[in-house]
PDB file of C-alpha atoms in Angstrom:
ATOM      1  CA  GLN A   1       0.000   0.000   0.000  1.00 86.00           C
ATOM      2  CA  VAL A   2       1.074   3.549  -0.727  1.00 92.00           C
ATOM      3  CA  GLN A   3      -0.079   6.528   1.288  1.00 95.00           C
ATOM      4  CA  LEU A   4      -0.010  10.027  -0.160  1.00 96.00           C
ATOM      5  CA  VAL A   5      -0.478  13.192   1.869  1.00 97.00           C
ATOM      6  CA  GLU A   6      -0.748  16.529   0.094  1.00 98.00           C
ATOM      7  CA  SER A   7      -0.193  19.952   1.615  1.00 98.00           C
ATOM      8  CA  GLY A   8       0.561  23.501   0.578  1.00 98.00           C
ATOM      9  CA  GLY A   9      -2.764  24.595  -0.813  1.00 98.00           C
ATOM     10  CA  GLY A  10      -4.311  27.919   0.073  1.00 98.00           C
ATOM     11  CA  SER A  11      -5.927  31.095  -1.178  1.00 98.00           C
ATOM     12  CA  VAL A  12      -4.013  33.474  -3.404  1.00 98.00           C
ATOM     13  CA  GLN A  13      -4.767  36.322  -5.744  1.00 98.00           C
ATOM     14  CA  THR A  14      -4.430  36.212  -9.509  1.00 98.00           C
ATOM     15  CA  GLY A  15      -0.796  36.023 -10.485  1.00 98.00           C
ATOM     16  CA  GLY A  16       0.232  34.427  -7.214  1.00 98.00           C
ATOM     17  CA  SER A  17       2.194  31.258  -6.567  1.00 98.00           C
ATOM     18  CA  LEU A  18       1.948  28.163  -4.396  1.00 98.00           C
ATOM     19  CA  ARG A  19       4.047  25.084  -3.822  1.00 98.00           C
ATOM     20  CA  LEU A  20       2.197  21.848  -3.243  1.00 98.00           C
ATOM     21  CA  SER A  21       3.874  18.885  -1.574  1.00 98.00           C
ATOM     22  CA  CYS A  22       2.994  15.213  -1.631  1.00 98.00           C
ATOM     23  CA  VAL A  23       4.703  12.983   0.922  1.00 97.00           C
ATOM     24  CA  VAL A  24       4.754   9.339  -0.115  1.00 95.00           C
ATOM     25  CA  SER A  25       4.966   6.498   2.404  1.00 92.00           C
ATOM     26  CA  GLY A  26       4.145   2.849   2.821  1.00 88.00           C
ATOM     27  CA  ASP A  27       6.005   1.404  -0.109  1.00 79.00           C
ATOM     28  CA  THR A  28       8.923   2.095  -2.374  1.00 79.00           C
ATOM     29  CA  PHE A  29       9.160   5.591  -3.817  1.00 81.00           C
ATOM     30  CA  SER A  30      11.464   4.701  -6.654  1.00 81.00           C
ATOM     31  CA  GLY A  31      10.366   3.116  -9.895  1.00 82.00           C
ATOM     32  CA  ARG A  32       6.965   4.802  -9.937  1.00 90.00           C
ATOM     33  CA  CYS A  33       5.221   7.448 -11.947  1.00 95.00           C
ATOM     34  CA  PHE A  34       3.538  10.199  -9.966  1.00 96.00           C
ATOM     35  CA  GLY A  35       0.842  12.506 -11.199  1.00 97.00           C
ATOM     36  CA  TRP A  36      -0.938  15.638 -10.094  1.00 98.00           C
ATOM     37  CA  PHE A  37      -4.631  15.963 -10.804  1.00 98.00           C
ATOM     38  CA  ARG A  38      -7.107  18.705 -10.117  1.00 98.00           C
ATOM     39  CA  GLN A  39     -10.862  18.887  -9.942  1.00 98.00           C
ATOM     40  CA  PRO A  40     -12.597  22.260 -10.095  1.00 96.00           C
ATOM     41  CA  PRO A  41     -16.021  22.559  -8.473  1.00 91.00           C
ATOM     42  CA  GLY A  42     -18.637  20.893 -10.657  1.00 93.00           C
ATOM     43  CA  LYS A  43     -16.129  19.785 -13.268  1.00 96.00           C
ATOM     44  CA  GLU A  44     -14.286  16.621 -14.177  1.00 96.00           C
ATOM     45  CA  ARG A  45     -10.908  15.702 -12.813  1.00 96.00           C
ATOM     46  CA  GLU A  46      -7.960  16.702 -14.996  1.00 96.00           C
ATOM     47  CA  GLN A  47      -4.383  15.486 -14.894  1.00 97.00           C
ATOM     48  CA  VAL A  48      -2.048  18.463 -14.957  1.00 98.00           C
ATOM     49  CA  ALA A  49       1.431  16.962 -14.549  1.00 97.00           C
ATOM     50  CA  SER A  50       3.386  13.763 -14.163  1.00 96.00           C
ATOM     51  CA  ILE A  51       6.914  12.793 -13.226  1.00 95.00           C
ATOM     52  CA  SER A  52       8.848   9.568 -13.437  1.00 90.00           C
ATOM     53  CA  SER A  53      10.755   8.760 -10.255  1.00 83.00           C
ATOM     54  CA  ARG A  54      13.015   6.558 -12.372  1.00 84.00           C
ATOM     55  CA  THR A  55      14.099   9.046 -15.033  1.00 88.00           C
ATOM     56  CA  GLY A  56      12.754  12.389 -13.838  1.00 89.00           C
ATOM     57  CA  ALA A  57      10.849  12.866 -17.100  1.00 93.00           C
ATOM     58  CA  THR A  58       8.040  15.375 -16.697  1.00 96.00           C
ATOM     59  CA  HIS A  59       4.912  16.121 -18.700  1.00 96.00           C
ATOM     60  CA  TYR A  60       2.215  18.747 -18.428  1.00 97.00           C
ATOM     61  CA  ALA A  61      -1.279  19.458 -19.607  1.00 97.00           C
ATOM     62  CA  LEU A  62      -1.419  22.300 -22.116  1.00 97.00           C
ATOM     63  CA  SER A  63      -3.534  24.309 -19.696  1.00 96.00           C
ATOM     64  CA  VAL A  64      -0.662  24.590 -17.217  1.00 97.00           C
ATOM     65  CA  GLN A  65       2.453  24.228 -19.348  1.00 97.00           C
ATOM     66  CA  GLY A  66       4.908  27.005 -18.616  1.00 97.00           C
ATOM     67  CA  ARG A  67       3.211  27.902 -15.328  1.00 98.00           C
ATOM     68  CA  PHE A  68       3.407  24.688 -13.278  1.00 98.00           C
ATOM     69  CA  THR A  69       6.517  22.677 -12.468  1.00 98.00           C
ATOM     70  CA  VAL A  70       6.584  19.149 -11.067  1.00 97.00           C
ATOM     71  CA  SER A  71       9.644  17.847  -9.255  1.00 96.00           C
ATOM     72  CA  ARG A  72      10.674  15.253  -6.715  1.00 93.00           C
ATOM     73  CA  ASP A  73      13.011  14.886  -3.755  1.00 93.00           C
ATOM     74  CA  ASP A  74      14.015  11.248  -3.455  1.00 89.00           C
ATOM     75  CA  SER A  75      15.638  11.790  -0.065  1.00 92.00           C
ATOM     76  CA  LYS A  76      12.309  12.975   1.349  1.00 94.00           C
ATOM     77  CA  ASN A  77      10.006  10.684  -0.658  1.00 93.00           C
ATOM     78  CA  THR A  78       8.196  13.822  -1.749  1.00 96.00           C
ATOM     79  CA  VAL A  79       6.763  15.064  -5.009  1.00 96.00           C
ATOM     80  CA  PHE A  80       6.177  18.774  -5.521  1.00 98.00           C
ATOM     81  CA  LEU A  81       4.022  20.874  -7.798  1.00 98.00           C
ATOM     82  CA  GLU A  82       4.949  24.523  -8.072  1.00 98.00           C
ATOM     83  CA  LEU A  83       2.116  26.694  -9.325  1.00 98.00           C
ATOM     84  CA  SER A  84       2.820  30.161 -10.660  1.00 98.00           C
ATOM     85  CA  SER A  85       0.927  32.855 -12.559  1.00 98.00           C
ATOM     86  CA  LEU A  86      -2.209  31.456 -11.013  1.00 98.00           C
ATOM     87  CA  GLN A  87      -5.564  32.323 -12.529  1.00 97.00           C
ATOM     88  CA  PRO A  88      -9.091  31.959 -11.120  1.00 97.00           C
ATOM     89  CA  GLU A  89      -9.626  28.994 -13.429  1.00 96.00           C
ATOM     90  CA  ASP A  90      -6.864  27.157 -11.551  1.00 98.00           C
ATOM     91  CA  THR A  91      -9.146  27.006  -8.518  1.00 98.00           C
ATOM     92  CA  ALA A  92      -9.592  23.330  -7.701  1.00 98.00           C
ATOM     93  CA  MET A  93      -8.850  20.517  -5.317  1.00 98.00           C
ATOM     94  CA  TYR A  94      -5.406  19.225  -6.216  1.00 98.00           C
ATOM     95  CA  TYR A  95      -4.553  15.556  -5.776  1.00 98.00           C
ATOM     96  CA  CYS A  96      -1.325  13.624  -5.905  1.00 98.00           C
ATOM     97  CA  ALA A  97      -1.452  10.112  -7.346  1.00 97.00           C
ATOM     98  CA  ALA A  98       0.997   7.216  -7.579  1.00 96.00           C
ATOM     99  CA  SER A  99       1.262   4.446 -10.114  1.00 95.00           C
ATOM    100  CA  SER A 100       2.911   1.050 -10.063  1.00 90.00           C
ATOM    101  CA  VAL A 101       3.977   1.780 -13.633  1.00 89.00           C
ATOM    102  CA  SER A 102       7.615   2.806 -13.881  1.00 83.00           C
ATOM    103  CA  TYR A 103       7.636   4.165 -17.446  1.00 85.00           C
ATOM    104  CA  CYS A 104       5.859   7.426 -18.175  1.00 88.00           C
ATOM    105  CA  ASP A 105       8.470   9.141 -20.289  1.00 87.00           C
ATOM    106  CA  GLY A 106       6.276   9.392 -23.353  1.00 86.00           C
ATOM    107  CA  GLY A 107       3.605  11.671 -21.971  1.00 89.00           C
ATOM    108  CA  LEU A 108       0.976  11.998 -19.289  1.00 92.00           C
ATOM    109  CA  LEU A 109       0.166   8.554 -17.952  1.00 90.00           C
ATOM    110  CA  PRO A 110      -3.516   7.731 -18.467  1.00 91.00           C
ATOM    111  CA  ALA A 111      -5.528   8.100 -15.272  1.00 92.00           C
ATOM    112  CA  PRO A 112      -6.493   4.397 -14.919  1.00 93.00           C
ATOM    113  CA  TYR A 113      -2.815   3.531 -14.414  1.00 93.00           C
ATOM    114  CA  TYR A 114      -2.693   5.402 -11.131  1.00 95.00           C
ATOM    115  CA  ASN A 115      -3.379   3.074  -8.210  1.00 93.00           C
ATOM    116  CA  TYR A 116      -3.242   5.448  -5.255  1.00 95.00           C
ATOM    117  CA  GLN A 117      -4.407   8.968  -4.554  1.00 96.00           C
ATOM    118  CA  GLY A 118      -4.186  11.350  -1.622  1.00 97.00           C
ATOM    119  CA  GLN A 119      -6.968  13.303   0.030  1.00 97.00           C
ATOM    120  CA  GLY A 120      -6.171  16.500  -1.818  1.00 98.00           C
ATOM    121  CA  THR A 121      -5.330  20.087  -1.000  1.00 98.00           C
ATOM    122  CA  GLN A 122      -7.500  23.044  -1.986  1.00 98.00           C
ATOM    123  CA  VAL A 123      -6.201  25.855  -4.160  1.00 98.00           C
ATOM    124  CA  THR A 124      -8.358  28.959  -4.489  1.00 98.00           C
ATOM    125  CA  VAL A 125      -7.405  31.841  -6.756  1.00 98.00           C
ATOM    126  CA  SER A 126      -9.330  35.086  -6.473  1.00 97.00           C
ATOM    127  CA  SER A 127      -9.387  37.891  -9.004  1.00 92.00           C
TER     128      SER A 127
END
């Protein structure tokens, strides 16, 4: 079993920044793909970024490319998502997810391949 705990969400104004963290425990950190998803109120969940813990390869949804950055700290078993130039449409619950798949270098890993998800952290952007 893998446990994921997100933190770092909050309320910011348009143009602001946040850094989300996802601490991973319970099973090996290495050899997995990790993803960040978000779900705005009343809308479907969207994957915004992924990172391979094996190669460090990263991928982003077009909606966040150039504004969000995903990274990892192997020594702390933590995955990060840095959000910048935030807009009201970025308001959502943000979730970290882990996969047993080790290869995700070719693009965003399809959602069904993620086996575990955290409880989420809320990001609210006001204009």
